[in-house]
Tab-separated table of N, CA and C and ligand atoms in Angstrom:
chain	number	residue	atom	x	y	z
H	139	SER	N	3.238	11.466	23.130
H	139	SER	CA	3.090	11.188	21.701
H	139	SER	C	3.509	9.744	21.405
H	140	LEU	N	3.157	9.307	20.216
H	140	LEU	CA	3.347	7.900	19.855
H	140	LEU	C	4.759	7.632	19.350
H	141	SER	N	5.313	6.506	19.733
H	141	SER	CA	6.615	6.085	19.205
H	141	SER	C	6.417	5.474	17.816
H	142	ARG	N	7.507	5.335	17.088
H	142	ARG	CA	7.478	4.647	15.790
H	142	ARG	C	6.853	3.261	15.936
H	143	GLU	N	7.199	2.577	17.032
H	143	GLU	CA	6.672	1.237	17.271
H	143	GLU	C	5.153	1.270	17.474
H	144	ASN	N	4.666	2.263	18.228
H	144	ASN	CA	3.211	2.424	18.420
H	144	ASN	C	2.515	2.616	17.070
H	145	VAL	N	3.089	3.488	16.230
H	145	VAL	CA	2.469	3.785	14.929
H	145	VAL	C	2.464	2.530	14.064
H	146	ARG	N	3.556	1.779	14.079
H	146	ARG	CA	3.620	0.525	13.311
H	146	ARG	C	2.559	-0.468	13.787
H	147	ASN	N	2.304	-0.494	15.087
H	147	ASN	CA	1.239	-1.365	15.605
H	147	ASN	C	-0.122	-0.965	15.054
H	148	TYR	N	-0.397	0.344	14.992
H	148	TYR	CA	-1.651	0.806	14.391
H	148	TYR	C	-1.720	0.420	12.924
H	149	MET	N	-0.604	0.569	12.222
H	149	MET	CA	-0.579	0.229	10.799
H	149	MET	C	-0.861	-1.261	10.585
H	150	LYS	N	-0.309	-2.074	11.441
H	150	LYS	CA	-0.570	-3.522	11.369
H	150	LYS	C	-2.064	-3.798	11.576
H	151	ARG	N	-2.661	-3.109	12.562
H	151	ARG	CA	-4.093	-3.269	12.851
H	151	ARG	C	-4.940	-2.828	11.661
H	152	ILE	N	-4.534	-1.707	11.037
H	152	ILE	CA	-5.254	-1.220	9.850
H	152	ILE	C	-5.219	-2.300	8.763
H	153	CYS	N	-4.050	-2.879	8.527
H	153	CYS	CA	-3.924	-3.956	7.525
H	153	CYS	C	-4.875	-5.104	7.858
H	154	GLU	N	-4.876	-5.516	9.118
H	154	GLU	CA	-5.710	-6.654	9.538
H	154	GLU	C	-7.192	-6.367	9.350
H	155	ILE	N	-7.614	-5.146	9.754
H	155	ILE	CA	-9.038	-4.776	9.670
H	155	ILE	C	-9.495	-4.713	8.210
H	156	LEU	N	-8.668	-4.108	7.360
H	156	LEU	CA	-9.038	-4.000	5.937
H	156	LEU	C	-9.106	-5.389	5.300
H	157	TYR	N	-8.095	-6.198	5.550
H	157	TYR	CA	-7.997	-7.541	4.969
H	157	TYR	C	-9.193	-8.399	5.384
H	158	LYS	N	-9.559	-8.293	6.664
H	158	LYS	CA	-10.628	-9.122	7.217
H	158	LYS	C	-12.011	-8.690	6.745
H	159	ASN	N	-12.210	-7.392	6.536
H	159	ASN	CA	-13.548	-6.863	6.303
H	159	ASN	C	-13.891	-6.565	4.849
H	160	ILE	N	-12.902	-6.449	4.005
H	160	ILE	CA	-13.196	-6.130	2.604
H	160	ILE	C	-12.815	-7.343	1.767
H	161	PRO	N	-13.830	-8.054	1.268
H	161	PRO	CA	-13.573	-9.368	0.661
H	161	PRO	C	-12.638	-9.331	-0.546
H	162	TYR	N	-12.598	-8.210	-1.242
H	162	TYR	CA	-11.732	-8.159	-2.438
H	162	TYR	C	-10.359	-7.561	-2.131
H	163	TYR	N	-10.033	-7.320	-0.865
H	163	TYR	CA	-8.674	-6.921	-0.488
H	163	TYR	C	-7.916	-8.200	-0.108
H	164	ASP	N	-7.060	-8.677	-0.995
H	164	ASP	CA	-6.399	-9.966	-0.786
H	164	ASP	C	-4.970	-9.844	-0.266
H	165	TRP	N	-4.444	-8.651	-0.286
H	165	TRP	CA	-3.123	-8.368	0.311
H	165	TRP	C	-3.131	-6.884	0.654
H	166	VAL	N	-2.759	-6.565	1.877
H	166	VAL	CA	-2.782	-5.165	2.330
H	166	VAL	C	-1.455	-4.881	3.031
H	167	GLY	N	-0.749	-3.870	2.574
H	167	GLY	CA	0.529	-3.559	3.221
H	167	GLY	C	0.907	-2.100	3.122
H	168	PHE	N	1.829	-1.709	3.986
H	168	PHE	CA	2.415	-0.373	3.942
H	168	PHE	C	3.880	-0.492	3.549
H	169	TYR	N	4.281	0.308	2.572
H	169	TYR	CA	5.695	0.516	2.260
H	169	TYR	C	6.053	1.926	2.717
H	170	MET	N	7.162	2.071	3.450
H	170	MET	CA	7.599	3.388	3.889
H	170	MET	C	8.983	3.682	3.315
H	171	VAL	N	9.224	4.928	2.950
H	171	VAL	CA	10.521	5.311	2.365
H	171	VAL	C	11.584	5.221	3.457
H	172	ASN	N	12.629	4.431	3.215
H	172	ASN	CA	13.688	4.278	4.221
H	172	ASN	C	14.823	5.270	3.955
H	173	ASP	N	15.901	5.187	4.738
H	173	ASP	CA	16.968	6.193	4.594
H	173	ASP	C	17.836	5.972	3.357
H	174	GLU	N	17.591	4.855	2.641
H	174	GLU	CA	18.241	4.647	1.328
H	174	GLU	C	17.327	5.084	0.188
H	175	ASN	N	16.236	5.770	0.531
H	175	ASN	CA	15.229	6.212	-0.445
H	175	ASN	C	14.566	5.047	-1.194
H	176	LEU	N	14.421	3.917	-0.506
H	176	LEU	CA	13.699	2.773	-1.067
H	176	LEU	C	12.386	2.612	-0.315
H	177	LEU	N	11.376	2.141	-1.029
H	177	LEU	CA	10.109	1.800	-0.379
H	177	LEU	C	10.308	0.462	0.316
H	178	GLU	N	10.221	0.473	1.634
H	178	GLU	CA	10.493	-0.745	2.398
H	178	GLU	C	9.206	-1.257	3.036
H	179	LEU	N	8.927	-2.539	2.813
H	179	LEU	CA	7.729	-3.150	3.382
H	179	LEU	C	7.794	-3.072	4.909
H	180	THR	N	6.763	-2.475	5.482
H	180	THR	CA	6.793	-2.132	6.906
H	180	THR	C	5.850	-3.021	7.705
H	181	GLU	N	4.582	-3.050	7.280
H	181	GLU	CA	3.572	-3.924	7.882
H	181	GLU	C	2.704	-4.443	6.757
H	182	PHE	N	2.275	-5.700	6.851
H	182	PHE	CA	1.372	-6.237	5.825
H	182	PHE	C	0.596	-7.423	6.357
H	183	VAL	N	-0.482	-7.749	5.642
H	183	VAL	CA	-1.250	-8.972	5.887
H	183	VAL	C	-1.502	-9.611	4.531
H	184	GLY	N	-1.309	-10.903	4.446
H	184	GLY	CA	-1.455	-11.634	3.186
H	184	GLY	C	-0.197	-12.453	2.975
H	185	GLU	N	-0.084	-13.032	1.784
H	185	GLU	CA	1.080	-13.875	1.488
H	185	GLU	C	2.372	-13.060	1.511
H	186	PRO	N	3.442	-13.620	2.090
H	186	PRO	CA	4.731	-12.918	2.047
H	186	PRO	C	5.150	-12.650	0.603
H	187	THR	N	5.851	-11.533	0.398
H	187	THR	CA	6.284	-11.152	-0.948
H	187	THR	C	7.803	-11.028	-0.986
H	188	GLU	N	8.364	-11.275	-2.179
H	188	GLU	CA	9.814	-11.065	-2.354
H	188	GLU	C	10.130	-9.579	-2.498
H	189	HIS	N	9.106	-8.770	-2.796
H	189	HIS	CA	9.343	-7.341	-3.036
H	189	HIS	C	9.277	-6.559	-1.721
H	190	VAL	N	10.364	-6.649	-0.948
H	190	VAL	CA	10.386	-5.983	0.356
H	190	VAL	C	11.041	-4.599	0.290
H	191	LYS	N	11.864	-4.365	-0.733
H	191	LYS	CA	12.457	-3.040	-0.952
H	191	LYS	C	12.288	-2.688	-2.423
H	192	ILE	N	11.582	-1.607	-2.700
H	192	ILE	CA	11.259	-1.234	-4.079
H	192	ILE	C	11.802	0.172	-4.373
H	193	PRO	N	12.621	0.315	-5.420
H	193	PRO	CA	13.111	1.645	-5.791
H	193	PRO	C	11.962	2.553	-6.277
H	194	ILE	N	12.081	3.838	-5.985
H	194	ILE	CA	11.118	4.832	-6.476
H	194	ILE	C	11.103	4.744	-8.006
H	195	GLY	N	9.907	4.632	-8.590
H	195	GLY	CA	9.787	4.520	-10.046
H	195	GLY	C	9.554	3.096	-10.539
H	196	LYS	N	9.892	2.111	-9.707
H	196	LYS	CA	9.731	0.708	-10.136
H	196	LYS	C	8.404	0.115	-9.679
H	197	GLY	N	7.731	-0.561	-10.579
H	197	GLY	CA	6.456	-1.204	-10.255
H	197	GLY	C	5.358	-0.178	-10.029
H	198	ILE	N	4.196	-0.675	-9.687
H	198	ILE	CA	3.053	0.210	-9.386
H	198	ILE	C	3.390	1.036	-8.144
H	199	CYS	N	4.012	0.369	-7.170
H	199	CYS	CA	4.377	1.044	-5.913
H	199	CYS	C	5.340	2.192	-6.160
H	200	GLY	N	6.397	1.900	-6.909
H	200	GLY	CA	7.411	2.925	-7.175
H	200	GLY	C	6.893	4.061	-8.018
H	201	GLN	N	5.981	3.762	-8.942
H	201	GLN	CA	5.406	4.806	-9.796
H	201	GLN	C	4.473	5.719	-9.004
H	202	ALA	N	3.688	5.151	-8.094
H	202	ALA	CA	2.796	5.971	-7.261
H	202	ALA	C	3.617	6.969	-6.438
H	203	ALA	N	4.764	6.498	-5.920
H	203	ALA	CA	5.637	7.375	-5.121
H	203	ALA	C	6.270	8.447	-6.003
H	204	ALA	N	6.715	8.055	-7.196
H	204	ALA	CA	7.359	9.008	-8.112
H	204	ALA	C	6.374	10.072	-8.588
H	205	LEU	N	5.164	9.644	-8.907
H	205	LEU	CA	4.142	10.565	-9.442
H	205	LEU	C	3.400	11.315	-8.335
H	206	LYS	N	3.591	10.873	-7.087
H	206	LYS	CA	2.902	11.463	-5.922
H	206	LYS	C	1.392	11.443	-6.121
H	207	GLN	N	0.910	10.339	-6.671
H	207	GLN	CA	-0.509	10.201	-6.979
H	207	GLN	C	-0.992	8.793	-6.699
H	208	VAL	N	-2.290	8.694	-6.479
H	208	VAL	CA	-2.914	7.376	-6.383
H	208	VAL	C	-2.702	6.659	-7.710
H	209	PHE	N	-2.285	5.397	-7.644
H	209	PHE	CA	-2.123	4.583	-8.855
H	209	PHE	C	-3.101	3.416	-8.749
H	210	LEU	N	-4.124	3.460	-9.590
H	210	LEU	CA	-5.173	2.442	-9.577
H	210	LEU	C	-5.057	1.621	-10.857
H	211	VAL	N	-4.819	0.337	-10.700
H	211	VAL	CA	-4.681	-0.551	-11.859
H	211	VAL	C	-5.763	-1.625	-11.763
H	212	GLN	N	-6.712	-1.567	-12.680
H	212	GLN	CA	-7.837	-2.506	-12.624
H	212	GLN	C	-7.492	-3.849	-13.262
H	213	ASP	N	-6.393	-3.875	-14.058
H	213	ASP	CA	-5.969	-5.117	-14.708
H	213	ASP	C	-4.447	-5.085	-14.855
H	214	VAL	N	-3.760	-5.771	-13.938
H	214	VAL	CA	-2.291	-5.693	-13.906
H	214	VAL	C	-1.635	-6.283	-15.158
H	215	SER	N	-2.359	-7.138	-15.898
H	215	SER	CA	-1.777	-7.733	-17.109
H	215	SER	C	-1.532	-6.671	-18.194
H	216	GLN	N	-2.137	-5.496	-18.034
H	216	GLN	CA	-1.969	-4.413	-19.007
H	216	GLN	C	-0.787	-3.490	-18.675
H	217	GLU	N	-0.126	-3.752	-17.538
H	217	GLU	CA	0.965	-2.870	-17.082
H	217	GLU	C	2.318	-3.476	-17.400
H	218	SER	N	3.204	-2.687	-18.010
H	218	SER	CA	4.558	-3.189	-18.279
H	218	SER	C	5.466	-2.984	-17.059
H	219	ASN	N	5.308	-1.856	-16.365
H	219	ASN	CA	6.133	-1.579	-15.180
H	219	ASN	C	5.388	-2.081	-13.944
H	220	TYR	N	5.454	-3.396	-13.749
H	220	TYR	CA	4.685	-4.060	-12.689
H	220	TYR	C	5.546	-5.136	-12.053
H	221	LEU	N	5.526	-5.215	-10.736
H	221	LEU	CA	6.250	-6.257	-10.000
H	221	LEU	C	5.226	-7.244	-9.452
H	222	SER	N	5.257	-8.456	-9.953
H	222	SER	CA	4.257	-9.441	-9.531
H	222	SER	C	4.625	-10.066	-8.188
H	223	CYS	N	3.647	-10.083	-7.295
H	223	CYS	CA	3.829	-10.749	-6.002
H	223	CYS	C	3.218	-12.140	-6.026
H	224	SER	N	2.163	-12.286	-6.806
H	224	SER	CA	1.469	-13.564	-6.908
H	224	SER	C	0.687	-13.592	-8.221
H	225	PRO	N	0.706	-14.749	-8.893
H	225	PRO	CA	-0.058	-14.854	-10.153
H	225	PRO	C	-1.567	-14.725	-9.941
H	226	LYS	N	-2.010	-14.827	-8.693
H	226	LYS	CA	-3.449	-14.710	-8.392
H	226	LYS	C	-3.936	-13.259	-8.445
H	227	VAL	N	-2.994	-12.317	-8.371
H	227	VAL	CA	-3.374	-10.893	-8.315
H	227	VAL	C	-3.805	-10.410	-9.699
H	228	ASN	N	-4.945	-9.740	-9.756
H	228	ASN	CA	-5.449	-9.162	-11.005
H	228	ASN	C	-5.497	-7.650	-10.999
H	229	SER	N	-5.548	-7.039	-9.815
H	229	SER	CA	-5.670	-5.581	-9.758
H	229	SER	C	-4.979	-5.076	-8.497
H	230	GLU	N	-4.719	-3.769	-8.502
H	230	GLU	CA	-3.939	-3.188	-7.404
H	230	GLU	C	-4.252	-1.703	-7.281
H	231	ILE	N	-4.265	-1.208	-6.039
H	231	ILE	CA	-4.355	0.242	-5.822
H	231	ILE	C	-3.268	0.635	-4.819
H	232	VAL	N	-2.559	1.704	-5.147
H	232	VAL	CA	-1.504	2.229	-4.272
H	232	VAL	C	-1.813	3.699	-3.997
H	233	VAL	N	-1.858	4.050	-2.709
H	233	VAL	CA	-2.180	5.417	-2.293
H	233	VAL	C	-1.006	5.979	-1.497
H	234	PRO	N	-0.431	7.095	-1.967
H	234	PRO	CA	0.719	7.662	-1.262
H	234	PRO	C	0.359	8.253	0.098
H	235	ILE	N	1.340	8.251	0.985
H	235	ILE	CA	1.233	8.889	2.301
H	235	ILE	C	2.154	10.110	2.279
H	236	PHE	N	1.579	11.270	2.578
H	236	PHE	CA	2.351	12.512	2.544
H	236	PHE	C	2.625	13.028	3.940
H	237	LYS	N	3.773	13.669	4.085
H	237	LYS	CA	4.067	14.462	5.280
H	237	LYS	C	4.808	15.706	4.806
H	238	ASP	N	4.304	16.872	5.150
H	238	ASP	CA	4.901	18.153	4.721
H	238	ASP	C	5.110	18.175	3.202
H	239	GLY	N	4.131	17.681	2.452
H	239	GLY	CA	4.183	17.711	0.994
H	239	GLY	C	5.080	16.661	0.353
H	240	LYS	N	5.758	15.870	1.183
H	240	LYS	CA	6.661	14.833	0.658
H	240	LYS	C	6.025	13.452	0.788
H	241	VAL	N	6.292	12.576	-0.193
H	241	VAL	CA	5.832	11.184	-0.068
H	241	VAL	C	6.746	10.469	0.923
H	242	ILE	N	6.157	9.983	2.010
H	242	ILE	CA	6.950	9.253	3.014
H	242	ILE	C	6.639	7.755	2.992
H	243	GLY	N	5.640	7.370	2.208
H	243	GLY	CA	5.278	5.954	2.131
H	243	GLY	C	3.983	5.790	1.371
H	244	GLU	N	3.374	4.615	1.520
H	244	GLU	CA	2.130	4.344	0.787
H	244	GLU	C	1.446	3.099	1.351
H	245	ILE	N	0.153	3.021	1.068
H	245	ILE	CA	-0.562	1.767	1.330
H	245	ILE	C	-0.779	1.084	-0.017
H	246	ASP	N	-0.641	-0.221	-0.021
H	246	ASP	CA	-0.734	-1.016	-1.252
H	246	ASP	C	-1.755	-2.127	-1.025
H	247	ILE	N	-2.744	-2.203	-1.909
H	247	ILE	CA	-3.750	-3.263	-1.837
H	247	ILE	C	-3.715	-4.068	-3.133
H	248	ASP	N	-3.629	-5.382	-3.011
H	248	ASP	CA	-3.762	-6.276	-4.169
H	248	ASP	C	-5.095	-6.999	-4.087
H	249	SER	N	-5.685	-7.242	-5.262
H	249	SER	CA	-6.941	-7.994	-5.302
H	249	SER	C	-6.857	-9.112	-6.323
H	250	HIS	N	-7.515	-10.212	-6.030
H	250	HIS	CA	-7.596	-11.321	-6.984
H	250	HIS	C	-8.669	-11.067	-8.036
H	251	TYR	N	-9.496	-10.048	-7.790
H	251	TYR	CA	-10.581	-9.702	-8.712
H	251	TYR	C	-10.077	-8.717	-9.765
H	252	LYS	N	-10.761	-8.688	-10.900
H	252	LYS	CA	-10.487	-7.662	-11.910
H	252	LYS	C	-11.432	-6.487	-11.690
H	253	ALA	N	-10.855	-5.286	-11.646
H	253	ALA	CA	-11.617	-4.032	-11.522
H	253	ALA	C	-12.564	-3.988	-10.316
H	254	PRO	N	-12.067	-4.306	-9.124
H	254	PRO	CA	-12.955	-4.251	-7.954
H	254	PRO	C	-12.986	-2.867	-7.297
H	255	PHE	N	-12.004	-2.011	-7.618
H	255	PHE	CA	-11.833	-0.756	-6.883
H	255	PHE	C	-12.646	0.364	-7.516
H	256	ASP	N	-13.182	1.236	-6.673
H	256	ASP	CA	-13.872	2.417	-7.190
H	256	ASP	C	-13.467	3.656	-6.386
H	257	ALA	N	-14.160	4.764	-6.630
H	257	ALA	CA	-13.797	6.044	-6.004
H	257	ALA	C	-13.899	5.991	-4.480
H	258	ARG	N	-14.772	5.124	-3.976
H	258	ARG	CA	-14.909	5.002	-2.514
H	258	ARG	C	-13.674	4.381	-1.886
H	259	ASP	N	-13.101	3.383	-2.569
H	259	ASP	CA	-11.855	2.789	-2.056
H	259	ASP	C	-10.773	3.862	-1.986
H	260	LYS	N	-10.677	4.653	-3.056
H	260	LYS	CA	-9.652	5.693	-3.145
H	260	LYS	C	-9.809	6.684	-1.994
H	261	LEU	N	-11.024	7.185	-1.807
H	261	LEU	CA	-11.298	8.197	-0.781
H	261	LEU	C	-11.009	7.660	0.622
H	262	PHE	N	-11.466	6.468	0.858
H	262	PHE	CA	-11.327	5.826	2.143
H	262	PHE	C	-9.850	5.546	2.455
H	263	LEU	N	-9.104	5.070	1.448
H	263	LEU	CA	-7.672	4.802	1.652
H	263	LEU	C	-6.889	6.096	1.812
H	264	GLU	N	-7.313	7.152	1.106
H	264	GLU	CA	-6.661	8.459	1.271
H	264	GLU	C	-6.831	8.974	2.703
H	265	THR	N	-7.995	8.722	3.278
H	265	THR	CA	-8.244	9.144	4.665
H	265	THR	C	-7.316	8.391	5.620
H	266	ILE	N	-7.188	7.088	5.423
H	266	ILE	CA	-6.279	6.287	6.246
H	266	ILE	C	-4.848	6.814	6.116
H	267	CYS	N	-4.447	7.107	4.878
H	267	CYS	CA	-3.072	7.584	4.638
H	267	CYS	C	-2.833	8.950	5.269
H	268	GLU	N	-3.869	9.774	5.310
H	268	GLU	CA	-3.729	11.091	5.933
H	268	GLU	C	-3.434	10.933	7.428
H	269	VAL	N	-4.147	10.028	8.063
H	269	VAL	CA	-3.946	9.783	9.501
H	269	VAL	C	-2.546	9.207	9.750
H	270	VAL	N	-2.169	8.202	8.949
H	270	VAL	CA	-0.842	7.584	9.137
H	270	VAL	C	0.260	8.626	8.905
H	271	GLY	N	0.072	9.489	7.909
H	271	GLY	CA	1.059	10.542	7.621
H	271	GLY	C	1.246	11.486	8.793
H	272	LYS	N	0.164	11.764	9.485
H	272	LYS	CA	0.243	12.664	10.648
H	272	LYS	C	0.941	11.983	11.823
H	273	LEU	N	0.712	10.678	11.977
H	273	LEU	CA	1.286	9.957	13.128
H	273	LEU	C	2.754	9.569	12.924
H	274	TRP	N	3.137	9.318	11.667
H	274	TRP	CA	4.464	8.783	11.358
H	274	TRP	C	5.564	9.808	11.653
H	275	LYS	N	6.623	9.371	12.268
H	275	LYS	CA	7.786	10.254	12.442
H	275	LYS	C	9.083	9.463	12.342
W	356	SME	N1	2.787	-5.186	-7.330
W	356	SME	C1	3.629	-4.188	-6.714
W	356	SME	C2	4.693	-4.804	-5.854
W	356	SME	C3	4.288	-4.992	-4.444
W	356	SME	S1	3.252	-6.349	-4.234
W	356	SME	O1	1.927	-5.972	-4.865
W	356	SME	C4	2.930	-6.611	-2.619
W	356	SME	C5	4.229	-3.279	-7.749
W	356	SME	O2	4.081	-3.494	-8.950
W	356	SME	O3	4.901	-2.315	-7.353
């Protein structure tokens, strides 16, 4: 079976493939719940961010984890509970990763475009999260 390090390598590859192939994905990363119950940036591609540890409930990332639901924001300027990583970002989608019914992490995509995401992005990212949830330990 795969070690944590092996799984992290796959997650890094997933970030790279998504970033490279989907023109409106301008930042792609995984946050995983750590032993302090914080969302901790695990693997990412794009500009480094100051938001490396995010409390559950804070920002789009924290709200997706708290609500255990996909959080799709087509225009971040309309959100009050939002943590900005870059002024270039206009939209964001966060998809939770579940294991045994619990949120163990999430994938986070930022876009410089307004309203670029649709149901296909959601479905496709949910599939990725399902696989990562099964591999993660
Ligand atoms: N915008 C996120 C913070 C993480 S950065 O997008 C990488 C949020 O509001 O939670």
